[in-house]
Amino acid sequence: QQQQQQQDVSGKMVRIHCLNDDAKVLQVAEHTNRLELGHLTADDDNQKWEQIALNISAAASDQGVFALRHVGTGLYLDTPVQYCYLQMQAPWETPGTRLFVSKDDEKAGGIHEGQRWVLDGHLIRHWLDGRTLDVNFWDLKAGNGVNVNVPFGDSFGCAWNMKSVEAAKEEEEEKTAEKEAKKAK
């Protein structure tokens, strides 16, 4: 079911949940253009993203290339493009870059290379260099930063679940109804 949700979000409002802690979501840090984890809060535009399909193919993707526009600011998820040079025993040390939100490039006709992403299972990868959204130190706590780096090992800190805001709302209503039904018994 999670896989179906991930494939059926293009053009919808989504929240980006940590796969290993569903109560933590990607949001813009207050008074900055940087990204962090936050506690899931109902109807918070700071935690909502519009997934915008782009007409670019990506052979290794579950779906095509897309941009993520932050609902609260109208800015796009962005990172500098970087080739990966890995250090043995510590591949995460050199290829990391900051993750932020920024305007699209109107002069270049819209979304630029740093703002293009693909979904690869539970990894949100940069479409050109393959790096993923990565929670700093893989410590899944609210307020911890999120940047971009190479996935490694079990990908614990870079595994995500993109959930349709509408589907999540319906799921929550179903859970509430089930709890109420149990209480009534």
PDB file of C-alpha atoms in Angstrom:
ATOM      1  CA  GLN A   1       0.000   0.000   0.000  1.00  0.00           C
ATOM      2  CA  GLN A   2       2.856   2.430   0.774  1.00  0.00           C
ATOM      3  CA  GLN A   3       4.312   1.824  -2.690  1.00  0.00           C
ATOM      4  CA  GLN A   4       0.943   2.635  -4.300  1.00  0.00           C
ATOM      5  CA  GLN A   5       0.701   5.882  -2.314  1.00  0.00           C
ATOM      6  CA  GLN A   6       4.164   6.883  -3.484  1.00  0.00           C
ATOM      7  CA  GLN A   7       3.339   6.276  -7.137  1.00  0.00           C
ATOM      8  CA  ASP A   8       0.014   8.103  -7.009  1.00  0.00           C
ATOM      9  CA  VAL A   9       1.022  11.582  -5.806  1.00  0.00           C
ATOM     10  CA  SER A  10       1.981  13.516  -8.960  1.00  0.00           C
ATOM     11  CA  GLY A  11       0.155  16.845  -9.057  1.00  0.00           C
ATOM     12  CA  LYS A  12      -1.123  16.439  -5.500  1.00  0.00           C
ATOM     13  CA  MET A  13      -0.257  18.021  -2.221  1.00  0.00           C
ATOM     14  CA  VAL A  14       2.052  15.712  -0.265  1.00  0.00           C
ATOM     15  CA  ARG A  15       3.813  15.509   3.059  1.00  0.00           C
ATOM     16  CA  ILE A  16       7.253  13.945   3.133  1.00  0.00           C
ATOM     17  CA  HIS A  17       7.428  11.610   6.155  1.00  0.00           C
ATOM     18  CA  CYS A  18      10.493   9.855   7.535  1.00  0.00           C
ATOM     19  CA  LEU A  19       9.980   6.200   6.679  1.00  0.00           C
ATOM     20  CA  ASN A  20      11.400   5.177  10.063  1.00  0.00           C
ATOM     21  CA  ASP A  21       9.343   7.685  12.099  1.00  0.00           C
ATOM     22  CA  ASP A  22       6.055   8.529  10.433  1.00  0.00           C
ATOM     23  CA  ALA A  23       5.401  11.355  12.938  1.00  0.00           C
ATOM     24  CA  LYS A  24       8.383  13.334  11.560  1.00  0.00           C
ATOM     25  CA  VAL A  25       8.031  15.305   8.327  1.00  0.00           C
ATOM     26  CA  LEU A  26      10.146  17.572   6.132  1.00  0.00           C
ATOM     27  CA  GLN A  27       9.576  21.294   6.689  1.00  0.00           C
ATOM     28  CA  VAL A  28      11.320  24.641   6.229  1.00  0.00           C
ATOM     29  CA  ALA A  29      13.091  25.857   9.381  1.00  0.00           C
ATOM     30  CA  GLU A  30      11.573  29.047  10.772  1.00  0.00           C
ATOM     31  CA  HIS A  31      13.060  32.308   9.398  1.00  0.00           C
ATOM     32  CA  THR A  32      15.411  30.452   7.015  1.00  0.00           C
ATOM     33  CA  ASN A  33      15.437  28.754   3.636  1.00  0.00           C
ATOM     34  CA  ARG A  34      16.912  25.541   5.133  1.00  0.00           C
ATOM     35  CA  LEU A  35      15.156  22.226   5.763  1.00  0.00           C
ATOM     36  CA  GLU A  36      14.542  20.340   8.998  1.00  0.00           C
ATOM     37  CA  LEU A  37      12.388  17.632  10.508  1.00  0.00           C
ATOM     38  CA  GLY A  38       9.246  18.686  12.325  1.00  0.00           C
ATOM     39  CA  HIS A  39       6.551  16.951  14.343  1.00  0.00           C
ATOM     40  CA  LEU A  40       3.584  16.193  12.094  1.00  0.00           C
ATOM     41  CA  THR A  41       0.969  18.927  12.548  1.00  0.00           C
ATOM     42  CA  ALA A  42      -2.467  18.885  10.901  1.00  0.00           C
ATOM     43  CA  ASP A  43      -3.063  21.498   8.175  1.00  0.00           C
ATOM     44  CA  ASP A  44       0.376  23.117   8.491  1.00  0.00           C
ATOM     45  CA  ASP A  45       1.389  24.588   5.103  1.00  0.00           C
ATOM     46  CA  ASN A  46       5.017  24.532   6.281  1.00  0.00           C
ATOM     47  CA  GLN A  47       4.831  20.718   6.034  1.00  0.00           C
ATOM     48  CA  LYS A  48       3.091  20.487   2.665  1.00  0.00           C
ATOM     49  CA  TRP A  49       4.689  20.169  -0.756  1.00  0.00           C
ATOM     50  CA  GLU A  50       3.262  20.242  -4.255  1.00  0.00           C
ATOM     51  CA  GLN A  51       4.808  17.557  -6.431  1.00  0.00           C
ATOM     52  CA  ILE A  52       5.047  18.974  -9.962  1.00  0.00           C
ATOM     53  CA  ALA A  53       5.719  16.500 -12.790  1.00  0.00           C
ATOM     54  CA  LEU A  54       8.350  17.622 -15.306  1.00  0.00           C
ATOM     55  CA  ASN A  55       8.616  16.368 -18.875  1.00  0.00           C
ATOM     56  CA  ILE A  56      12.030  14.773 -18.377  1.00  0.00           C
ATOM     57  CA  SER A  57      12.620  11.017 -18.357  1.00  0.00           C
ATOM     58  CA  ALA A  58      14.533   9.206 -15.642  1.00  0.00           C
ATOM     59  CA  ALA A  59      15.282   5.557 -16.389  1.00  0.00           C
ATOM     60  CA  ALA A  60      15.942   4.479 -12.782  1.00  0.00           C
ATOM     61  CA  SER A  61      12.879   6.165 -11.285  1.00  0.00           C
ATOM     62  CA  ASP A  62       9.561   4.780 -10.006  1.00  0.00           C
ATOM     63  CA  GLN A  63       8.017   7.771 -11.751  1.00  0.00           C
ATOM     64  CA  GLY A  64       9.272  10.676 -13.820  1.00  0.00           C
ATOM     65  CA  VAL A  65      11.293  13.690 -12.789  1.00  0.00           C
ATOM     66  CA  PHE A  66       9.477  16.172 -10.567  1.00  0.00           C
ATOM     67  CA  ALA A  67       9.946  19.384  -8.622  1.00  0.00           C
ATOM     68  CA  LEU A  68       8.767  19.909  -5.055  1.00  0.00           C
ATOM     69  CA  ARG A  69       7.226  23.323  -4.363  1.00  0.00           C
ATOM     70  CA  HIS A  70       6.874  24.249  -0.696  1.00  0.00           C
ATOM     71  CA  VAL A  71       3.267  25.312  -0.076  1.00  0.00           C
ATOM     72  CA  GLY A  72       4.098  27.735   2.744  1.00  0.00           C
ATOM     73  CA  THR A  73       6.679  29.768   0.813  1.00  0.00           C
ATOM     74  CA  GLY A  74       6.047  28.935  -2.859  1.00  0.00           C
ATOM     75  CA  LEU A  75       9.766  28.103  -3.187  1.00  0.00           C
ATOM     76  CA  TYR A  76      11.284  24.915  -4.636  1.00  0.00           C
ATOM     77  CA  LEU A  77      13.395  22.214  -2.971  1.00  0.00           C
ATOM     78  CA  ASP A  78      16.946  22.823  -4.204  1.00  0.00           C
ATOM     79  CA  THR A  79      20.562  21.709  -3.817  1.00  0.00           C
ATOM     80  CA  PRO A  80      23.798  22.347  -5.711  1.00  0.00           C
ATOM     81  CA  VAL A  81      24.604  19.603  -8.240  1.00  0.00           C
ATOM     82  CA  GLN A  82      27.763  17.770  -7.213  1.00  0.00           C
ATOM     83  CA  TYR A  83      29.706  14.811  -8.526  1.00  0.00           C
ATOM     84  CA  CYS A  84      30.384  12.260  -5.816  1.00  0.00           C
ATOM     85  CA  TYR A  85      33.938  11.430  -4.791  1.00  0.00           C
ATOM     86  CA  LEU A  86      33.708   8.912  -1.977  1.00  0.00           C
ATOM     87  CA  GLN A  87      36.115   8.168   0.856  1.00  0.00           C
ATOM     88  CA  MET A  88      36.478   4.500   1.761  1.00  0.00           C
ATOM     89  CA  GLN A  89      34.900   3.617   5.130  1.00  0.00           C
ATOM     90  CA  ALA A  90      33.140   7.033   5.295  1.00  0.00           C
ATOM     91  CA  PRO A  91      31.281   7.673   2.008  1.00  0.00           C
ATOM     92  CA  TRP A  92      29.128  10.389   3.601  1.00  0.00           C
ATOM     93  CA  GLU A  93      32.047  12.721   4.376  1.00  0.00           C
ATOM     94  CA  THR A  94      32.635  14.434   1.018  1.00  0.00           C
ATOM     95  CA  PRO A  95      29.532  14.398  -1.246  1.00  0.00           C
ATOM     96  CA  GLY A  96      27.091  16.228   1.029  1.00  0.00           C
ATOM     97  CA  THR A  97      25.551  19.587   0.117  1.00  0.00           C
ATOM     98  CA  ARG A  98      23.023  21.839   1.778  1.00  0.00           C
ATOM     99  CA  LEU A  99      19.321  21.492   1.045  1.00  0.00           C
ATOM    100  CA  PHE A 100      17.208  24.628   0.839  1.00  0.00           C
ATOM    101  CA  VAL A 101      14.216  26.196  -0.877  1.00  0.00           C
ATOM    102  CA  SER A 102      14.676  28.777  -3.637  1.00  0.00           C
ATOM    103  CA  LYS A 103      12.899  30.459  -6.528  1.00  0.00           C
ATOM    104  CA  ASP A 104      12.682  28.803  -9.912  1.00  0.00           C
ATOM    105  CA  ASP A 105      14.919  30.216 -12.624  1.00  0.00           C
ATOM    106  CA  GLU A 106      12.594  32.391 -14.728  1.00  0.00           C
ATOM    107  CA  LYS A 107      15.414  33.346 -17.124  1.00  0.00           C
ATOM    108  CA  ALA A 108      16.182  29.688 -17.881  1.00  0.00           C
ATOM    109  CA  GLY A 109      12.511  28.854 -18.396  1.00  0.00           C
ATOM    110  CA  GLY A 110      11.566  27.463 -15.004  1.00  0.00           C
ATOM    111  CA  ILE A 111      12.887  24.693 -12.810  1.00  0.00           C
ATOM    112  CA  HIS A 112      16.719  24.450 -12.911  1.00  0.00           C
ATOM    113  CA  GLU A 113      18.892  21.338 -12.457  1.00  0.00           C
ATOM    114  CA  GLY A 114      19.230  21.645  -8.677  1.00  0.00           C
ATOM    115  CA  GLN A 115      15.444  21.560  -8.271  1.00  0.00           C
ATOM    116  CA  ARG A 116      14.749  18.256 -10.061  1.00  0.00           C
ATOM    117  CA  TRP A 117      14.077  15.032  -8.153  1.00  0.00           C
ATOM    118  CA  VAL A 118      13.075  11.401  -8.745  1.00  0.00           C
ATOM    119  CA  LEU A 119      11.541   8.778  -6.481  1.00  0.00           C
ATOM    120  CA  ASP A 120      13.547   5.543  -6.244  1.00  0.00           C
ATOM    121  CA  GLY A 121      11.659   3.263  -3.845  1.00  0.00           C
ATOM    122  CA  HIS A 122      11.815   5.162  -0.557  1.00  0.00           C
ATOM    123  CA  LEU A 123      14.697   7.388  -1.649  1.00  0.00           C
ATOM    124  CA  ILE A 124      14.081  10.903  -2.965  1.00  0.00           C
ATOM    125  CA  ARG A 125      17.053  11.285  -5.269  1.00  0.00           C
ATOM    126  CA  HIS A 126      18.452  14.268  -7.077  1.00  0.00           C
ATOM    127  CA  TRP A 127      17.732  13.475 -10.731  1.00  0.00           C
ATOM    128  CA  LEU A 128      21.239  14.260 -11.995  1.00  0.00           C
ATOM    129  CA  ASP A 129      23.733  13.154  -9.342  1.00  0.00           C
ATOM    130  CA  GLY A 130      21.650  10.500  -7.514  1.00  0.00           C
ATOM    131  CA  ARG A 131      22.218  11.806  -3.998  1.00  0.00           C
ATOM    132  CA  THR A 132      19.269  11.678  -1.580  1.00  0.00           C
ATOM    133  CA  LEU A 133      17.526  13.767   1.059  1.00  0.00           C
ATOM    134  CA  ASP A 134      19.476  12.888   4.207  1.00  0.00           C
ATOM    135  CA  VAL A 135      18.668  13.640   7.861  1.00  0.00           C
ATOM    136  CA  ASN A 136      21.754  14.993   9.615  1.00  0.00           C
ATOM    137  CA  PHE A 137      23.522  12.222  11.551  1.00  0.00           C
ATOM    138  CA  TRP A 138      20.427  10.037  10.880  1.00  0.00           C
ATOM    139  CA  ASP A 139      19.008  11.367  14.155  1.00  0.00           C
ATOM    140  CA  LEU A 140      15.255  11.483  13.490  1.00  0.00           C
ATOM    141  CA  LYS A 141      14.271  14.215  15.938  1.00  0.00           C
ATOM    142  CA  ALA A 142      12.305  17.407  15.375  1.00  0.00           C
ATOM    143  CA  GLY A 143      14.551  20.391  14.624  1.00  0.00           C
ATOM    144  CA  ASN A 144      17.340  18.283  13.149  1.00  0.00           C
ATOM    145  CA  GLY A 145      18.526  19.485   9.740  1.00  0.00           C
ATOM    146  CA  VAL A 146      18.003  17.725   6.419  1.00  0.00           C
ATOM    147  CA  ASN A 147      20.541  18.013   3.622  1.00  0.00           C
ATOM    148  CA  VAL A 148      21.645  15.936   0.611  1.00  0.00           C
ATOM    149  CA  ASN A 149      24.154  13.087   0.606  1.00  0.00           C
ATOM    150  CA  VAL A 150      24.823   9.612  -0.800  1.00  0.00           C
ATOM    151  CA  PRO A 151      22.689   6.815   0.583  1.00  0.00           C
ATOM    152  CA  PHE A 152      24.621   3.990   2.241  1.00  0.00           C
ATOM    153  CA  GLY A 153      24.046   0.976   4.458  1.00  0.00           C
ATOM    154  CA  ASP A 154      20.370   0.450   5.255  1.00  0.00           C
ATOM    155  CA  SER A 155      19.511   4.074   4.263  1.00  0.00           C
ATOM    156  CA  PHE A 156      17.838   4.601   7.659  1.00  0.00           C
ATOM    157  CA  GLY A 157      18.249   8.398   7.640  1.00  0.00           C
ATOM    158  CA  CYS A 158      17.456   8.946   3.989  1.00  0.00           C
ATOM    159  CA  ALA A 159      14.311   6.819   3.542  1.00  0.00           C
ATOM    160  CA  TRP A 160      11.074   8.750   3.024  1.00  0.00           C
ATOM    161  CA  ASN A 161       7.404   8.182   2.396  1.00  0.00           C
ATOM    162  CA  MET A 162       5.589  10.761   0.274  1.00  0.00           C
ATOM    163  CA  LYS A 163       1.943  10.700   1.347  1.00  0.00           C
ATOM    164  CA  SER A 164      -0.915  12.484  -0.328  1.00  0.00           C
ATOM    165  CA  VAL A 165      -2.288  15.060   2.127  1.00  0.00           C
ATOM    166  CA  GLU A 166      -5.838  14.030   1.197  1.00  0.00           C
ATOM    167  CA  ALA A 167      -5.126  10.298   1.635  1.00  0.00           C
ATOM    168  CA  ALA A 168      -3.492  10.925   5.017  1.00  0.00           C
ATOM    169  CA  LYS A 169      -6.519  12.943   6.137  1.00  0.00           C
ATOM    170  CA  GLU A 170      -8.858  10.100   5.137  1.00  0.00           C
ATOM    171  CA  GLU A 171      -6.624   7.569   6.926  1.00  0.00           C
ATOM    172  CA  GLU A 172      -6.718   9.666  10.122  1.00  0.00           C
ATOM    173  CA  GLU A 173     -10.516   9.953   9.930  1.00  0.00           C
ATOM    174  CA  GLU A 174     -10.776   6.151   9.591  1.00  0.00           C
ATOM    175  CA  LYS A 175      -8.545   5.634  12.652  1.00  0.00           C
ATOM    176  CA  THR A 176     -10.638   8.086  14.666  1.00  0.00           C
ATOM    177  CA  ALA A 177     -13.848   6.323  13.634  1.00  0.00           C
ATOM    178  CA  GLU A 178     -12.376   2.936  14.640  1.00  0.00           C
ATOM    179  CA  LYS A 179     -11.359   4.281  18.083  1.00  0.00           C
ATOM    180  CA  GLU A 180     -14.814   5.734  18.613  1.00  0.00           C
ATOM    181  CA  ALA A 181     -16.437   2.434  17.609  1.00  0.00           C
ATOM    182  CA  LYS A 182     -14.251   0.544  20.113  1.00  0.00           C
ATOM    183  CA  LYS A 183     -15.174   2.997  22.871  1.00  0.00           C
ATOM    184  CA  ALA A 184     -18.884   2.568  22.090  1.00  0.00           C
ATOM    185  CA  LYS A 185     -18.611  -1.220  22.671  1.00  0.00           C
TER     186      LYS A 185
END
